[in-house]
XYZ file of C-alpha atoms in Angstrom:
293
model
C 199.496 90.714 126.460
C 200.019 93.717 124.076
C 202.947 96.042 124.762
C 204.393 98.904 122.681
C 207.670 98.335 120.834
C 210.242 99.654 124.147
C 212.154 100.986 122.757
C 210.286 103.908 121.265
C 210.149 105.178 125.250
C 213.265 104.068 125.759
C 216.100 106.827 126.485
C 218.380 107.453 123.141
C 221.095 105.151 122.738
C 224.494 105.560 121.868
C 224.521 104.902 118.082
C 221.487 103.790 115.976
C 220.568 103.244 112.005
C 218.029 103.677 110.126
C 216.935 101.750 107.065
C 214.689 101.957 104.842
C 213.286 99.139 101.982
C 211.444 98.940 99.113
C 208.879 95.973 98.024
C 210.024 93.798 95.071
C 207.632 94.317 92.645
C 205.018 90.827 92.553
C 206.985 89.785 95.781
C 204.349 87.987 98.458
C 205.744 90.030 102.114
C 204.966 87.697 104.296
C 207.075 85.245 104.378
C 209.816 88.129 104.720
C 207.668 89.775 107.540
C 207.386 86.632 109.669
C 211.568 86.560 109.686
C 212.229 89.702 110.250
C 209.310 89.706 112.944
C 211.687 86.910 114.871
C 214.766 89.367 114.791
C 212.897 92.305 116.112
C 212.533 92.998 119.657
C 210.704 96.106 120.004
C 214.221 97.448 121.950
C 217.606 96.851 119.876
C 215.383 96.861 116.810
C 212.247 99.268 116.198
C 209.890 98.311 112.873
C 207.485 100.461 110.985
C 205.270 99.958 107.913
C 204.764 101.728 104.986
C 200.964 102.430 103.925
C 202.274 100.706 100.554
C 203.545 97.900 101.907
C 199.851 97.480 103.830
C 198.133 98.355 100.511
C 200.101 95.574 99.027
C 198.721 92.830 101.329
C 195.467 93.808 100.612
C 195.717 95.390 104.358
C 194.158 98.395 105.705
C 195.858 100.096 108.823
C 193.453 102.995 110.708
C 195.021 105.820 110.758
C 198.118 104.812 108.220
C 198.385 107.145 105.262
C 201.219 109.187 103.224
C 203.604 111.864 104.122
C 201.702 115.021 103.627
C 201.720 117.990 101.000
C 200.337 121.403 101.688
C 199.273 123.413 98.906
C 200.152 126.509 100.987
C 203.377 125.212 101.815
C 206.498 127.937 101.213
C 209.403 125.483 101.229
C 209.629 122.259 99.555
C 208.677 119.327 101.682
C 210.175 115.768 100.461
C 208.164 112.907 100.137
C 209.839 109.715 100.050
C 208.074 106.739 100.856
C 209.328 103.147 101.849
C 208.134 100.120 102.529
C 209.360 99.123 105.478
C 211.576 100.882 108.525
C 213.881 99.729 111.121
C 215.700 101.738 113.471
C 218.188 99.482 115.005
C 219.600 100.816 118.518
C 222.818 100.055 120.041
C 226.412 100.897 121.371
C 228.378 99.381 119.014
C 228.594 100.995 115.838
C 230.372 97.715 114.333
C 227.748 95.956 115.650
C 224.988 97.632 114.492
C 226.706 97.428 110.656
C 226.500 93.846 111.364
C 223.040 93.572 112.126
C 222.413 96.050 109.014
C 223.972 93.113 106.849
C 222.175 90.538 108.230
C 218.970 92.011 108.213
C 219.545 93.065 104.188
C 220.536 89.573 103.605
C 217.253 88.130 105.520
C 215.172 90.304 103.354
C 216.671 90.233 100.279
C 214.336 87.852 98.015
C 211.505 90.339 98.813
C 212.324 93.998 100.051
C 214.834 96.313 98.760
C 217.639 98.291 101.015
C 217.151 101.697 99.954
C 218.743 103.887 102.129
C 220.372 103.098 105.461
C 221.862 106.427 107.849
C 224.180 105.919 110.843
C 222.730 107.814 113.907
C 224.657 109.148 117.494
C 223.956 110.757 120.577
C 225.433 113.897 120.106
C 226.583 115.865 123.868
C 223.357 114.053 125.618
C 221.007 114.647 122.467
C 221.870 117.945 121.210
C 221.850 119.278 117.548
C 225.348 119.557 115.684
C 224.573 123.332 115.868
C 225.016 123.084 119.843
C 220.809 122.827 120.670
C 219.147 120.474 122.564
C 216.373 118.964 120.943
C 213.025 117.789 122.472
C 213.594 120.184 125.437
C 209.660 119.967 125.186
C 209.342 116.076 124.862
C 206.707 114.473 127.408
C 208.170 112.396 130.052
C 207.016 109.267 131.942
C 202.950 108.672 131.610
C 202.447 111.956 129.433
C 205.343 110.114 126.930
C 203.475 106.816 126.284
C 200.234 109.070 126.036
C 201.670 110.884 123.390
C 203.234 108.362 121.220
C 201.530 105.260 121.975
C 197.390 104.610 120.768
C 195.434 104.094 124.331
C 193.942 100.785 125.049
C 190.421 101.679 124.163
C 191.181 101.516 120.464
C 191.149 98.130 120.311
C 192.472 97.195 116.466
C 195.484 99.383 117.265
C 196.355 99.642 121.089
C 199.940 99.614 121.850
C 201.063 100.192 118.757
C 202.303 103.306 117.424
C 203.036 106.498 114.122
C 205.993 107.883 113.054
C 207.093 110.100 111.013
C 210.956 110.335 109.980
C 212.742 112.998 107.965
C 216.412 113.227 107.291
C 217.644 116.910 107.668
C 220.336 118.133 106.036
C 221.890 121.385 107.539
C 224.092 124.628 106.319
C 226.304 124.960 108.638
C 228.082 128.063 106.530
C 225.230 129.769 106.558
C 224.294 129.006 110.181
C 228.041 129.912 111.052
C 227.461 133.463 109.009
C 225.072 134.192 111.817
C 225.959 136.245 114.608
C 225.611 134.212 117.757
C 222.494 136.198 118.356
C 220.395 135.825 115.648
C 221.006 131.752 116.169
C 219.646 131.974 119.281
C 216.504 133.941 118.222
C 215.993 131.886 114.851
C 215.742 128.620 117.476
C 213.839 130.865 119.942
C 216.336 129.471 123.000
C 220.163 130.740 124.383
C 222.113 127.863 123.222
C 224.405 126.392 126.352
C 221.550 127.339 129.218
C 218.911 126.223 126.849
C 216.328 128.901 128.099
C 213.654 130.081 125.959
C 214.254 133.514 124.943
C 211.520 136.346 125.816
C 212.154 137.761 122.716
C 211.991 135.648 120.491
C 210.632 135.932 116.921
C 207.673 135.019 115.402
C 209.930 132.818 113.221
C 211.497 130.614 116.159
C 211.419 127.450 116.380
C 210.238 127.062 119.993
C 207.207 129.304 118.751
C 206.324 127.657 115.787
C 206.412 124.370 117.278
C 205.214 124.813 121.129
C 203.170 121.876 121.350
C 200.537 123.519 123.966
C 199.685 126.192 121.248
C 197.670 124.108 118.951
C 194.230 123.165 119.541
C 194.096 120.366 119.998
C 197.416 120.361 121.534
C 200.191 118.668 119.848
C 202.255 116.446 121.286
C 204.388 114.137 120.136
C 207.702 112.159 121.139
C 210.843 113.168 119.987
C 213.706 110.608 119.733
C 215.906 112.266 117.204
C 219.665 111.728 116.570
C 222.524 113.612 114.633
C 224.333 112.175 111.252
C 227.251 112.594 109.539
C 228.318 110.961 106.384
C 231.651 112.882 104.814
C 230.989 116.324 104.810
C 227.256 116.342 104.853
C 225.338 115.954 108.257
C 222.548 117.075 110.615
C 219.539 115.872 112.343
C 217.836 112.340 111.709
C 214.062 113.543 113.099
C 211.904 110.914 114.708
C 208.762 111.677 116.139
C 206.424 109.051 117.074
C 202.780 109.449 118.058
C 199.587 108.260 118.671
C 198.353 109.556 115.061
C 200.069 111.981 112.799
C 197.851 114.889 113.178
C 200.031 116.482 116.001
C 203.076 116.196 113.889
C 201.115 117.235 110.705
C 199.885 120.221 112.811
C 203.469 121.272 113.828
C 204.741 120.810 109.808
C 202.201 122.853 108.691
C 203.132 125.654 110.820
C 206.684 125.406 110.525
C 206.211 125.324 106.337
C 204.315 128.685 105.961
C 201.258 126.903 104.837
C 198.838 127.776 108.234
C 199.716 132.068 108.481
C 202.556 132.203 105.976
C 205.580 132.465 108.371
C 208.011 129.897 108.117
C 210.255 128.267 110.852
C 213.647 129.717 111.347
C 215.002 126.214 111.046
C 214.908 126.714 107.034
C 217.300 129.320 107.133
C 220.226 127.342 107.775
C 218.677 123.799 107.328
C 216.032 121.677 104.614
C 214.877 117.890 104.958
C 215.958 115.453 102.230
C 213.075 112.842 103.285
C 210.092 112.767 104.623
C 208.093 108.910 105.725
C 205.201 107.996 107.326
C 205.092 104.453 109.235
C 203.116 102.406 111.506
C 205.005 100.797 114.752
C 202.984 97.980 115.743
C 202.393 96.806 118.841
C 204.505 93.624 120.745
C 202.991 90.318 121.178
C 204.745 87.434 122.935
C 207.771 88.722 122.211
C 207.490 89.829 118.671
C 205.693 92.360 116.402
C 202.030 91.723 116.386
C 201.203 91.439 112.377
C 198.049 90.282 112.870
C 196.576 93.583 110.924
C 198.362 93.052 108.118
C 197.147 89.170 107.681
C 200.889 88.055 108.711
């Protein structure tokens, strides 16, 4: 039997990271994707792959493409593509350094670490502004819906698409704003977390209210905050069962679908922006039977 990866519907943990690799150039993957498929369990360890790293086993994935550009776009939207992603999931943030090692080391005749963020639950999964984020996320049966592909598609059931951005925030300039203005730039009164009535057209909640698109646009949230010295804010994770609901929501947000742009930008910008495929669990392991593995 054919099961999602848990813990994409699991709740948040306590402490995550997030790592990113590059493929060696010449380097044959599969030998490296059959050992790291024994050390991932879909729950302490979440994988995703690149559309390059498909492309270079000769491998075509429906529905697995690039991080998009929009011509229309009025802020600048990184694309920074990778290989291969893990999001490991834990309590212990020595622990999951560990695992960081050992997973680098298993890897390292064939892939690349290029980047690896440490992730935490912030007051119950709030923003470092004070926000809670994915106030809108599906729950239960509507959750798996949203970020897992049905049964019926048959290539792909169970597994699943995300897309991952790193944000970085200004908190000077958000602090510069009266208390006011921050709650009508997110669209929500910060502590009670209710939406505002007066909101502007710029809010987040408006820009991004997931019933408003058509089709609607729902995805599954399972972001966590970052801090490395005196740079930090919001590791975004959205999974799905394509991209076009998060594309949808981007597009909006950037200016490029009516030319207003999400209030987010005023105080915050993404550094990175990834597309990857999840696949689906298979007696006990990622099922890499797509990719020839």
């Amino acid at each position: 039997m054919s099961g999602p990866q848990s813990g994409i519907l699991a709740p948040l943990p306590p402490a995550a990271r997030y790592l990113t690799f590059s493929l060696l150039q010449g380097a044959d993957a599969r030998g490296a994707l059959r050992r790291i498929a024994a050390e991932v369990d879909g729950e302490q360890a979440v994988l995703g792959i690149g559309a390059s790293l498909a492309s270079a086993l000769g491998r075509h994935v429906e529905g697995l493409t690039t991080f998009p550009s929009f011509d229309a776009a009025a802020v600048e939207l990184p694309n920074t593509p990778a290989a291969l992603w893990l999001w490991l999931r834990g309590e212990d943030r020595a622990a999951l350094m560990q695992r960081e090692r050992q997973i680098e080391a298993l890897l390292a005749d064939t892939f690349v670490l290029e980047h690896s963020l440490e992730g935490f639950l912030h007051r119950g999964g709030r923003d470092l502004t004070g926000y809670e984020d994915g106030t809108e996320n599906p729950q239960g049966d509507d959750a798996a819906a949203a970020a897992i592909v049905a049964e019926d598609v048959a290539t792909l059931a169970g597994s699943s698409f995300v897309a991952v951005q790193q944000w970085l925030h200004d908190f000077k300039r958000f602090d510069a704003m009266p208390k006011s203005m921050q709650d009508r730039v997110i669209g929500r009164e910060r502590e009670s977390n209710e939406e505002l009535d007066d909101a502007s057209e710029c809010a987040h909640v408006k820009r991004t209210a997931q019933e408003n698109f058509s089709p609607e646009a729902f995805v599954l949230r399972r972001s966590m905050a970052w801090i490395e010295g005196e740079r930090a804010g919001l590791q975004f994770v959205a999974f799905g069962a394509s991209f076009a609901p998060f594309e949808a929501q981007l597009k909006r947000m950037s200016g490029a679908e009516d030319g207003i742009v999400d209030g987010l930008f005023r105080f915050t910008r993404p550094l990175t922006g990834a597309y990857f495929w999840c696949p689906p669990m298979r007696a006990g392991a990622p099922d890499l039977r797509q990719l020839g593995v």
